[in-house]
PDB file of C-alpha atoms and ligand atoms in Angstrom:
ATOM      1  CA  MET A  22      65.110  24.515  99.671  1.00 94.00           C
ATOM      2  CA  LEU A  23      61.570  24.357  98.317  1.00 98.00           C
ATOM      3  CA  THR A  24      61.316  20.591  97.963  1.00 97.00           C
ATOM      4  CA  GLU A  25      57.731  19.302  97.952  1.00 95.00           C
ATOM      5  CA  LYS A  26      56.357  22.845  97.575  1.00 98.00           C
ATOM      6  CA  THR A  27      53.955  23.733  94.778  1.00 98.00           C
ATOM      7  CA  ALA A  28      54.100  27.276  93.415  1.00 98.00           C
ATOM      8  CA  ILE A  29      52.209  29.390  90.900  1.00 99.00           C
ATOM      9  CA  VAL A  30      54.206  32.200  89.278  1.00 99.00           C
ATOM     10  CA  THR A  31      52.074  34.690  87.362  1.00 98.00           C
ATOM     11  CA  GLY A  32      53.865  36.358  84.463  1.00 98.00           C
ATOM     12  CA  GLY A  33      56.482  33.621  84.643  1.00 98.00           C
ATOM     13  CA  ALA A  34      57.153  33.404  80.896  1.00 98.00           C
ATOM     14  CA  VAL A  35      59.884  36.067  80.731  1.00 98.00           C
ATOM     15  CA  GLY A  36      61.878  38.535  82.806  1.00 98.00           C
ATOM     16  CA  ILE A  37      61.771  38.402  86.605  1.00 98.00           C
ATOM     17  CA  GLY A  38      58.980  35.790  86.641  1.00 98.00           C
ATOM     18  CA  ARG A  39      61.030  33.435  84.493  1.00 98.00           C
ATOM     19  CA  ALA A  40      64.069  33.865  86.779  1.00 98.00           C
ATOM     20  CA  VAL A  41      61.883  33.148  89.834  1.00 98.00           C
ATOM     21  CA  THR A  42      60.512  30.042  88.106  1.00 98.00           C
ATOM     22  CA  GLU A  43      64.022  28.793  87.302  1.00 98.00           C
ATOM     23  CA  ARG A  44      65.223  29.400  90.862  1.00 98.00           C
ATOM     24  CA  PHE A  45      62.185  27.660  92.394  1.00 98.00           C
ATOM     25  CA  LEU A  46      62.733  24.649  90.101  1.00 98.00           C
ATOM     26  CA  GLU A  47      66.420  24.526  91.084  1.00 98.00           C
ATOM     27  CA  GLU A  48      65.323  24.446  94.720  1.00 98.00           C
ATOM     28  CA  GLY A  49      63.038  21.469  94.086  1.00 98.00           C
ATOM     29  CA  ALA A  50      59.613  23.109  93.804  1.00 98.00           C
ATOM     30  CA  THR A  51      56.867  22.172  91.380  1.00 98.00           C
ATOM     31  CA  VAL A  52      56.030  25.329  89.412  1.00 98.00           C
ATOM     32  CA  VAL A  53      53.055  26.367  87.314  1.00 98.00           C
ATOM     33  CA  ILE A  54      53.641  29.398  85.095  1.00 98.00           C
ATOM     34  CA  ALA A  55      50.419  31.391  84.639  1.00 98.00           C
ATOM     35  CA  ASP A  56      50.844  33.927  81.851  1.00 98.00           C
ATOM     36  CA  ILE A  57      48.800  35.701  79.191  1.00 98.00           C
ATOM     37  CA  ASP A  58      51.484  34.944  76.555  1.00 98.00           C
ATOM     38  CA  GLU A  59      50.653  31.401  75.517  1.00 98.00           C
ATOM     39  CA  ASP A  60      53.391  30.951  72.872  1.00 98.00           C
ATOM     40  CA  THR A  61      56.301  32.089  75.034  1.00 98.00           C
ATOM     41  CA  GLY A  62      54.833  30.513  78.160  1.00 98.00           C
ATOM     42  CA  THR A  63      54.466  27.084  76.546  1.00 98.00           C
ATOM     43  CA  THR A  64      57.967  27.197  75.044  1.00 98.00           C
ATOM     44  CA  VAL A  65      59.585  28.295  78.311  1.00 98.00           C
ATOM     45  CA  ALA A  66      57.655  25.764  80.397  1.00 98.00           C
ATOM     46  CA  ASP A  67      58.763  22.961  78.032  1.00 98.00           C
ATOM     47  CA  GLU A  68      62.354  24.195  78.203  1.00 98.00           C
ATOM     48  CA  LEU A  69      62.413  24.450  82.001  1.00 98.00           C
ATOM     49  CA  GLY A  70      60.324  21.347  82.680  1.00 96.00           C
ATOM     50  CA  CYS A  71      57.293  22.829  84.379  1.00 98.00           C
ATOM     51  CA  GLN A  72      53.606  23.373  83.641  1.00 98.00           C
ATOM     52  CA  PHE A  73      52.048  26.298  81.773  1.00 98.00           C
ATOM     53  CA  GLU A  74      48.501  27.596  82.148  1.00 98.00           C
ATOM     54  CA  ARG A  75      47.254  30.471  80.008  1.00 98.00           C
ATOM     55  CA  CYS A  76      45.784  33.112  82.282  1.00 98.00           C
ATOM     56  CA  ASP A  77      44.951  36.809  82.176  1.00 98.00           C
ATOM     57  CA  VAL A  78      45.338  38.023  85.758  1.00 98.00           C
ATOM     58  CA  ARG A  79      42.833  40.823  85.099  1.00 98.00           C
ATOM     59  CA  GLU A  80      40.103  38.157  84.942  1.00 98.00           C
ATOM     60  CA  TYR A  81      39.316  36.661  88.354  1.00 98.00           C
ATOM     61  CA  GLU A  82      37.707  33.493  86.924  1.00 98.00           C
ATOM     62  CA  GLN A  83      40.857  32.686  84.927  1.00 98.00           C
ATOM     63  CA  VAL A  84      43.077  33.065  87.996  1.00 98.00           C
ATOM     64  CA  GLU A  85      40.707  30.926  90.044  1.00 98.00           C
ATOM     65  CA  THR A  86      40.806  28.219  87.349  1.00 98.00           C
ATOM     66  CA  VAL A  87      44.631  28.113  87.441  1.00 98.00           C
ATOM     67  CA  VAL A  88      44.572  27.801  91.236  1.00 98.00           C
ATOM     68  CA  GLU A  89      41.962  25.027  91.215  1.00 98.00           C
ATOM     69  CA  THR A  90      43.714  23.147  88.373  1.00 98.00           C
ATOM     70  CA  THR A  91      47.019  23.331  90.261  1.00 98.00           C
ATOM     71  CA  VAL A  92      45.484  22.094  93.509  1.00 98.00           C
ATOM     72  CA  ASP A  93      43.671  19.235  91.707  1.00 98.00           C
ATOM     73  CA  GLU A  94      46.783  18.177  89.828  1.00 98.00           C
ATOM     74  CA  PHE A  95      49.446  18.552  92.542  1.00 98.00           C
ATOM     75  CA  GLY A  96      47.376  18.020  95.692  1.00 98.00           C
ATOM     76  CA  GLY A  97      47.779  21.494  97.182  1.00 98.00           C
ATOM     77  CA  LEU A  98      49.321  24.922  96.840  1.00 98.00           C
ATOM     78  CA  ASP A  99      52.132  26.407  98.969  1.00 98.00           C
ATOM     79  CA  ILE A 100      53.412  29.537  97.199  1.00 98.00           C
ATOM     80  CA  VAL A 101      51.830  32.180  94.985  1.00 99.00           C
ATOM     81  CA  VAL A 102      54.039  34.730  93.280  1.00 99.00           C
ATOM     82  CA  ASN A 103      51.894  37.603  92.005  1.00 99.00           C
ATOM     83  CA  ASN A 104      54.474  38.867  89.516  1.00 98.00           C
ATOM     84  CA  ALA A 105      52.544  39.613  86.276  1.00 98.00           C
ATOM     85  CA  GLY A 106      52.647  43.290  85.470  1.00 98.00           C
ATOM     86  CA  ILE A 107      52.861  45.898  82.727  1.00 98.00           C
ATOM     87  CA  GLY A 108      54.882  49.106  82.616  1.00 95.00           C
ATOM     88  CA  SER A 109      53.753  52.683  82.076  1.00 92.00           C
ATOM     89  CA  GLU A 110      55.734  55.902  81.952  1.00 87.00           C
ATOM     90  CA  THR A 111      52.885  58.295  81.310  1.00 89.00           C
ATOM     91  CA  SER A 112      52.339  61.412  83.399  1.00 89.00           C
ATOM     92  CA  VAL A 113      48.831  62.106  84.606  1.00 90.00           C
ATOM     93  CA  GLU A 114      47.935  64.894  82.148  1.00 91.00           C
ATOM     94  CA  GLU A 115      49.027  62.771  79.178  1.00 92.00           C
ATOM     95  CA  MET A 116      47.294  59.638  80.465  1.00 92.00           C
ATOM     96  CA  GLU A 117      44.505  58.069  78.419  1.00 94.00           C
ATOM     97  CA  LEU A 118      41.878  56.722  80.806  1.00 96.00           C
ATOM     98  CA  GLU A 119      42.132  53.321  79.132  1.00 96.00           C
ATOM     99  CA  GLU A 120      45.867  53.127  79.928  1.00 96.00           C
ATOM    100  CA  TRP A 121      45.184  53.964  83.596  1.00 97.00           C
ATOM    101  CA  LYS A 122      42.562  51.208  83.713  1.00 97.00           C
ATOM    102  CA  GLN A 123      44.815  48.564  82.100  1.00 98.00           C
ATOM    103  CA  VAL A 124      47.717  49.282  84.463  1.00 98.00           C
ATOM    104  CA  ILE A 125      45.555  49.216  87.604  1.00 98.00           C
ATOM    105  CA  GLU A 126      43.692  46.087  86.468  1.00 98.00           C
ATOM    106  CA  THR A 127      46.893  44.186  85.669  1.00 98.00           C
ATOM    107  CA  ASN A 128      49.243  45.408  88.400  1.00 98.00           C
ATOM    108  CA  LEU A 129      46.813  45.804  91.317  1.00 98.00           C
ATOM    109  CA  ASP A 130      43.606  43.858  90.583  1.00 98.00           C
ATOM    110  CA  GLY A 131      45.776  40.962  89.348  1.00 98.00           C
ATOM    111  CA  VAL A 132      47.511  40.771  92.739  1.00 99.00           C
ATOM    112  CA  MET A 133      44.173  40.806  94.545  1.00 98.00           C
ATOM    113  CA  HIS A 134      42.833  38.055  92.246  1.00 98.00           C
ATOM    114  CA  GLY A 135      45.822  35.786  92.931  1.00 99.00           C
ATOM    115  CA  THR A 136      45.522  36.419  96.656  1.00 99.00           C
ATOM    116  CA  LYS A 137      41.771  35.828  96.875  1.00 98.00           C
ATOM    117  CA  ALA A 138      41.751  32.667  94.752  1.00 98.00           C
ATOM    118  CA  ALA A 139      44.701  31.077  96.566  1.00 98.00           C
ATOM    119  CA  MET A 140      44.001  32.066 100.167  1.00 98.00           C
ATOM    120  CA  PRO A 141      41.793  29.087 101.208  1.00 98.00           C
ATOM    121  CA  HIS A 142      44.469  26.680  99.949  1.00 98.00           C
ATOM    122  CA  LEU A 143      47.348  28.627 101.519  1.00 98.00           C
ATOM    123  CA  MET A 144      45.517  28.548 104.862  1.00 98.00           C
ATOM    124  CA  GLU A 145      45.504  24.743 104.565  1.00 98.00           C
ATOM    125  CA  SER A 146      49.205  24.497 103.661  1.00 98.00           C
ATOM    126  CA  ASN A 147      50.561  27.325 105.898  1.00 98.00           C
ATOM    127  CA  GLY A 148      51.682  28.806 102.617  1.00 98.00           C
ATOM    128  CA  CYS A 149      52.871  32.209 101.497  1.00 98.00           C
ATOM    129  CA  ILE A 150      52.328  34.947  98.952  1.00 99.00           C
ATOM    130  CA  ILE A 151      55.038  37.018  97.315  1.00 99.00           C
ATOM    131  CA  ASN A 152      53.777  40.104  95.517  1.00 99.00           C
ATOM    132  CA  PHE A 153      55.713  42.281  93.132  1.00 98.00           C
ATOM    133  CA  GLY A 154      55.722  45.920  94.161  1.00 98.00           C
ATOM    134  CA  SER A 155      58.410  48.283  92.922  1.00 98.00           C
ATOM    135  CA  ILE A 156      60.582  51.126  94.140  1.00 98.00           C
ATOM    136  CA  TYR A 157      57.742  53.181  92.592  1.00 97.00           C
ATOM    137  CA  GLY A 158      55.407  51.736  95.216  1.00 98.00           C
ATOM    138  CA  LEU A 159      57.675  53.148  97.927  1.00 98.00           C
ATOM    139  CA  VAL A 160      58.735  56.488  96.437  1.00 96.00           C
ATOM    140  CA  GLY A 161      57.527  58.546  93.486  1.00 90.00           C
ATOM    141  CA  GLY A 162      58.833  57.805  90.022  1.00 82.00           C
ATOM    142  CA  LYS A 163      59.307  60.047  87.001  1.00 82.00           C
ATOM    143  CA  GLY A 164      56.079  60.193  84.974  1.00 83.00           C
ATOM    144  CA  ALA A 165      54.696  56.864  86.129  1.00 91.00           C
ATOM    145  CA  ALA A 166      51.316  57.895  87.560  1.00 94.00           C
ATOM    146  CA  SER A 167      49.281  54.729  87.052  1.00 96.00           C
ATOM    147  CA  TYR A 168      52.224  52.388  87.708  1.00 97.00           C
ATOM    148  CA  SER A 169      53.088  54.107  91.012  1.00 96.00           C
ATOM    149  CA  ALA A 170      49.436  54.133  92.065  1.00 97.00           C
ATOM    150  CA  ALA A 171      49.142  50.397  91.403  1.00 98.00           C
ATOM    151  CA  LYS A 172      52.448  49.529  93.088  1.00 98.00           C
ATOM    152  CA  GLY A 173      51.656  51.719  96.109  1.00 98.00           C
ATOM    153  CA  GLY A 174      48.411  49.749  96.306  1.00 98.00           C
ATOM    154  CA  VAL A 175      50.340  46.461  96.159  1.00 98.00           C
ATOM    155  CA  VAL A 176      52.614  47.599  99.005  1.00 98.00           C
ATOM    156  CA  ASN A 177      49.702  48.533 101.281  1.00 98.00           C
ATOM    157  CA  PHE A 178      47.630  45.515 100.226  1.00 98.00           C
ATOM    158  CA  THR A 179      50.600  43.303 101.147  1.00 99.00           C
ATOM    159  CA  GLN A 180      50.710  44.743 104.666  1.00 98.00           C
ATOM    160  CA  GLN A 181      46.941  44.515 105.077  1.00 98.00           C
ATOM    161  CA  VAL A 182      46.635  40.898 103.961  1.00 98.00           C
ATOM    162  CA  ALA A 183      49.706  39.963 106.022  1.00 99.00           C
ATOM    163  CA  VAL A 184      48.034  41.391 109.127  1.00 98.00           C
ATOM    164  CA  ASP A 185      44.680  39.755 108.355  1.00 98.00           C
ATOM    165  CA  TYR A 186      46.127  36.270 107.813  1.00 98.00           C
ATOM    166  CA  ALA A 187      49.160  36.170 110.145  1.00 98.00           C
ATOM    167  CA  ASP A 188      47.259  34.126 112.723  1.00 98.00           C
ATOM    168  CA  GLN A 189      46.044  31.742 110.009  1.00 98.00           C
ATOM    169  CA  GLY A 190      49.625  30.757 109.152  1.00 98.00           C
ATOM    170  CA  VAL A 191      49.866  32.549 105.786  1.00 98.00           C
ATOM    171  CA  ARG A 192      52.816  34.896 105.245  1.00 98.00           C
ATOM    172  CA  VAL A 193      52.489  37.745 102.728  1.00 99.00           C
ATOM    173  CA  ASN A 194      55.419  39.879 101.573  1.00 99.00           C
ATOM    174  CA  SER A 195      56.405  41.935  98.571  1.00 99.00           C
ATOM    175  CA  ILE A 196      59.609  42.464  96.658  1.00 99.00           C
ATOM    176  CA  CYS A 197      60.168  46.024  95.422  1.00 98.00           C
ATOM    177  CA  PRO A 198      62.796  45.901  92.675  1.00 98.00           C
ATOM    178  CA  GLY A 199      64.716  48.818  91.275  1.00 98.00           C
ATOM    179  CA  PHE A 200      65.337  48.850  87.510  1.00 98.00           C
ATOM    180  CA  VAL A 201      65.983  45.339  86.230  1.00 98.00           C
ATOM    181  CA  GLU A 202      66.796  44.337  82.644  1.00 98.00           C
ATOM    182  CA  THR A 203      63.750  42.522  81.253  1.00 98.00           C
ATOM    183  CA  PRO A 204      61.515  42.844  78.173  1.00 98.00           C
ATOM    184  CA  MET A 205      59.559  45.473  80.167  1.00 97.00           C
ATOM    185  CA  THR A 206      62.541  47.811  80.597  1.00 97.00           C
ATOM    186  CA  LYS A 207      64.726  46.967  77.579  1.00 96.00           C
ATOM    187  CA  ASP A 208      63.977  50.148  75.583  1.00 95.00           C
ATOM    188  CA  LEU A 209      64.161  52.407  78.625  1.00 95.00           C
ATOM    189  CA  LEU A 210      67.562  51.065  79.656  1.00 97.00           C
ATOM    190  CA  GLU A 211      68.878  51.702  76.130  1.00 97.00           C
ATOM    191  CA  ASP A 212      67.884  55.390  76.372  1.00 96.00           C
ATOM    192  CA  GLU A 213      71.031  57.313  77.317  1.00 97.00           C
ATOM    193  CA  ARG A 214      69.187  60.175  79.055  1.00 95.00           C
ATOM    194  CA  PHE A 215      67.215  57.744  81.159  1.00 94.00           C
ATOM    195  CA  TYR A 216      70.339  55.746  82.007  1.00 97.00           C
ATOM    196  CA  ASN A 217      72.109  58.887  83.249  1.00 96.00           C
ATOM    197  CA  TYR A 218      69.121  59.538  85.513  1.00 95.00           C
ATOM    198  CA  LEU A 219      69.197  55.910  86.720  1.00 96.00           C
ATOM    199  CA  GLU A 220      72.900  56.171  87.564  1.00 96.00           C
ATOM    200  CA  GLN A 221      72.303  59.362  89.548  1.00 96.00           C
ATOM    201  CA  LYS A 222      69.470  57.722  91.484  1.00 96.00           C
ATOM    202  CA  THR A 223      71.183  54.378  92.144  1.00 97.00           C
ATOM    203  CA  PRO A 224      74.090  54.282  94.613  1.00 98.00           C
ATOM    204  CA  MET A 225      75.328  51.115  92.871  1.00 98.00           C
ATOM    205  CA  ASP A 226      75.374  53.028  89.532  1.00 97.00           C
ATOM    206  CA  ARG A 227      73.704  50.260  87.552  1.00 98.00           C
ATOM    207  CA  HIS A 228      70.513  48.346  86.829  1.00 98.00           C
ATOM    208  CA  GLY A 229      69.913  44.813  88.095  1.00 98.00           C
ATOM    209  CA  GLN A 230      69.410  41.428  86.472  1.00 98.00           C
ATOM    210  CA  PRO A 231      66.405  39.128  87.047  1.00 98.00           C
ATOM    211  CA  GLU A 232      68.800  36.609  88.671  1.00 98.00           C
ATOM    212  CA  GLU A 233      69.476  39.227  91.380  1.00 98.00           C
ATOM    213  CA  ILE A 234      65.759  39.372  92.283  1.00 98.00           C
ATOM    214  CA  ALA A 235      64.912  35.654  92.190  1.00 98.00           C
ATOM    215  CA  PRO A 236      66.967  34.722  95.313  1.00 98.00           C
ATOM    216  CA  MET A 237      64.848  37.078  97.422  1.00 98.00           C
ATOM    217  CA  ALA A 238      61.704  35.290  96.205  1.00 98.00           C
ATOM    218  CA  ALA A 239      63.276  31.910  97.037  1.00 98.00           C
ATOM    219  CA  PHE A 240      64.231  33.146 100.507  1.00 98.00           C
ATOM    220  CA  LEU A 241      60.780  34.615 101.242  1.00 98.00           C
ATOM    221  CA  ALA A 242      59.164  31.366 100.082  1.00 98.00           C
ATOM    222  CA  SER A 243      61.405  29.239 102.281  1.00 98.00           C
ATOM    223  CA  ASP A 244      61.135  28.250 105.928  1.00 97.00           C
ATOM    224  CA  ASP A 245      64.150  30.509 106.599  1.00 97.00           C
ATOM    225  CA  ALA A 246      61.678  33.414 106.321  1.00 98.00           C
ATOM    226  CA  SER A 247      59.251  31.904 108.843  1.00 98.00           C
ATOM    227  CA  PHE A 248      59.072  35.093 110.991  1.00 98.00           C
ATOM    228  CA  ILE A 249      58.787  37.525 108.058  1.00 98.00           C
ATOM    229  CA  THR A 250      55.379  38.801 107.016  1.00 98.00           C
ATOM    230  CA  GLY A 251      54.050  42.181 105.887  1.00 98.00           C
ATOM    231  CA  ALA A 252      57.488  43.230 104.629  1.00 98.00           C
ATOM    232  CA  ASN A 253      57.964  45.218 101.418  1.00 98.00           C
ATOM    233  CA  ILE A 254      61.585  44.560 100.614  1.00 98.00           C
ATOM    234  CA  PRO A 255      63.549  46.754  98.190  1.00 98.00           C
ATOM    235  CA  VAL A 256      66.046  44.964  95.955  1.00 98.00           C
ATOM    236  CA  ASP A 257      67.182  48.100  94.209  1.00 98.00           C
ATOM    237  CA  GLY A 258      70.928  48.821  94.341  1.00 98.00           C
ATOM    238  CA  GLY A 259      70.228  51.395  97.040  1.00 98.00           C
ATOM    239  CA  TRP A 260      67.671  53.551  95.131  1.00 98.00           C
ATOM    240  CA  THR A 261      65.222  53.938  98.042  1.00 98.00           C
ATOM    241  CA  ALA A 262      68.024  54.429 100.605  1.00 97.00           C
ATOM    242  CA  PHE A 263      69.405  57.450  98.738  1.00 95.00           C
TER     243      PHE A 263
HETATM  244  P1  NAD B   4      58.051  41.736  81.805  1.00 59.47           P
HETATM  245  O1  NAD B   4      57.212  42.673  81.022  1.00 59.47           O
HETATM  246  O2  NAD B   4      59.414  41.490  81.319  1.00 59.47           O
HETATM  247  O3  NAD B   4      57.262  40.364  82.009  1.00 59.47           O
HETATM  248  C1  NAD B   4      55.945  40.402  82.491  1.00 59.47           C
HETATM  249  C2  NAD B   4      55.255  39.079  82.256  1.00 59.47           C
HETATM  250  O4  NAD B   4      53.890  39.237  82.694  1.00 59.47           O
HETATM  251  C3  NAD B   4      55.193  38.661  80.786  1.00 59.47           C
HETATM  252  O5  NAD B   4      55.464  37.281  80.655  1.00 59.47           O
HETATM  253  C4  NAD B   4      53.758  38.991  80.373  1.00 59.47           C
HETATM  254  O6  NAD B   4      53.269  38.159  79.338  1.00 59.47           O
HETATM  255  C5  NAD B   4      53.023  38.756  81.679  1.00 59.47           C
HETATM  256  N1  NAD B   4      51.741  39.473  81.749  1.00 59.47           N
HETATM  257  C6  NAD B   4      51.499  40.764  81.404  1.00 59.47           C
HETATM  258  N2  NAD B   4      50.187  41.038  81.568  1.00 59.47           N
HETATM  259  C7  NAD B   4      49.589  39.900  82.023  1.00 59.47           C
HETATM  260  C8  NAD B   4      48.270  39.545  82.366  1.00 59.47           C
HETATM  261  N3  NAD B   4      47.251  40.420  82.252  1.00 59.47           N
HETATM  262  N4  NAD B   4      48.030  38.301  82.815  1.00 59.47           N
HETATM  263  C9  NAD B   4      49.044  37.385  82.919  1.00 59.47           C
HETATM  264  N5  NAD B   4      50.317  37.657  82.575  1.00 59.47           N
HETATM  265  C10 NAD B   4      50.590  38.906  82.139  1.00 59.47           C
HETATM  266  O7  NAD B   4      58.102  42.316  83.314  1.00 59.47           O
HETATM  267  P2  NAD B   4      59.270  42.225  84.417  1.00 59.47           P
HETATM  268  O8  NAD B   4      60.157  43.370  84.201  1.00 59.47           O
HETATM  269  O9  NAD B   4      59.799  40.853  84.480  1.00 59.47           O
HETATM  270  O10 NAD B   4      58.413  42.561  85.725  1.00 59.47           O
HETATM  271  C11 NAD B   4      57.868  41.561  86.570  1.00 59.47           C
HETATM  272  C12 NAD B   4      57.222  42.272  87.759  1.00 59.47           C
HETATM  273  O11 NAD B   4      58.209  43.031  88.457  1.00 59.47           O
HETATM  274  C13 NAD B   4      56.116  43.250  87.357  1.00 59.47           C
HETATM  275  O12 NAD B   4      55.092  43.243  88.326  1.00 59.47           O
HETATM  276  C14 NAD B   4      56.846  44.572  87.372  1.00 59.47           C
HETATM  277  O13 NAD B   4      55.965  45.660  87.553  1.00 59.47           O
HETATM  278  C15 NAD B   4      57.779  44.379  88.539  1.00 59.47           C
HETATM  279  N6  NAD B   4      58.939  45.267  88.494  1.00 59.47           N
HETATM  280  C16 NAD B   4      59.796  45.227  87.440  1.00 59.47           C
HETATM  281  C17 NAD B   4      60.877  46.091  87.428  1.00 59.47           C
HETATM  282  C18 NAD B   4      61.886  46.099  86.302  1.00 59.47           C
HETATM  283  O14 NAD B   4      62.727  47.013  86.281  1.00 59.47           O
HETATM  284  N7  NAD B   4      61.840  45.166  85.370  1.00 59.47           N
HETATM  285  C19 NAD B   4      61.081  46.994  88.483  1.00 59.47           C
HETATM  286  C20 NAD B   4      60.183  46.999  89.533  1.00 59.47           C
HETATM  287  C21 NAD B   4      59.104  46.125  89.526  1.00 59.47           C
END
């Protein structure tokens, strides 16, 4: 259970972040969704009964403001889920430099911003960070140069920060999902050629649902995971074991 815990979930308006938010609320946490999509974020927060703060994770000052607002309003911060991310399936020779920059700034800089802004408060609460890596942070993906670079960075950053803060009582882990049905992957999963490839690569022969990722976040955030830090945990139907 996450009773009396306060959490920030970046990118919590839809997809995996929304499922994590719902699961945390079910387990008794107070949750602040921090998302760039104000319309969806406000609607979802009203529906679920939590708070919404508009925030672009690429901008450090905006992330810091969400952290400080949360601490002021709820008296502390226990859990940060650095989940906000964008997809990219562009190979390196086709890549516009601007696309590379956007993916790295959102998927990697955003994780650093959430970590840096929250760390002083997490050191006070013996809190934890859950980052979102990907199978593409652990193994190469097809034509996903910037995405894999960012997620590989998240995986190594997770280990580094875990090591640096283990003796300060802050645990840092990442979840590395396989393909999960969300607004990010909807079109890809409807592409028959891609789905054949996915089935070949996934021992379980299928994609996952956000509700199959959220329990891992709830576990990592809970006291049951008190001896787990620096772990990058695949939740992928067997993709990285194959
Ligand atoms: P999604 O696109 O469905 O949702 C992402 C959310 O992040 C949206 O609410 C969006 O508004 C928000 N967001 C995007 N850019 C932002 C920014 N700059 N600042 C704040 N919020 C921003 O994505 P998803 O599929 O739910 O993925 C969630 C995380 O899981 C991402 O980090 C993604 O890379 C990772 N992941 C997803 C899959 C998958 O198959 N869906 C697989 C592996 C890893």
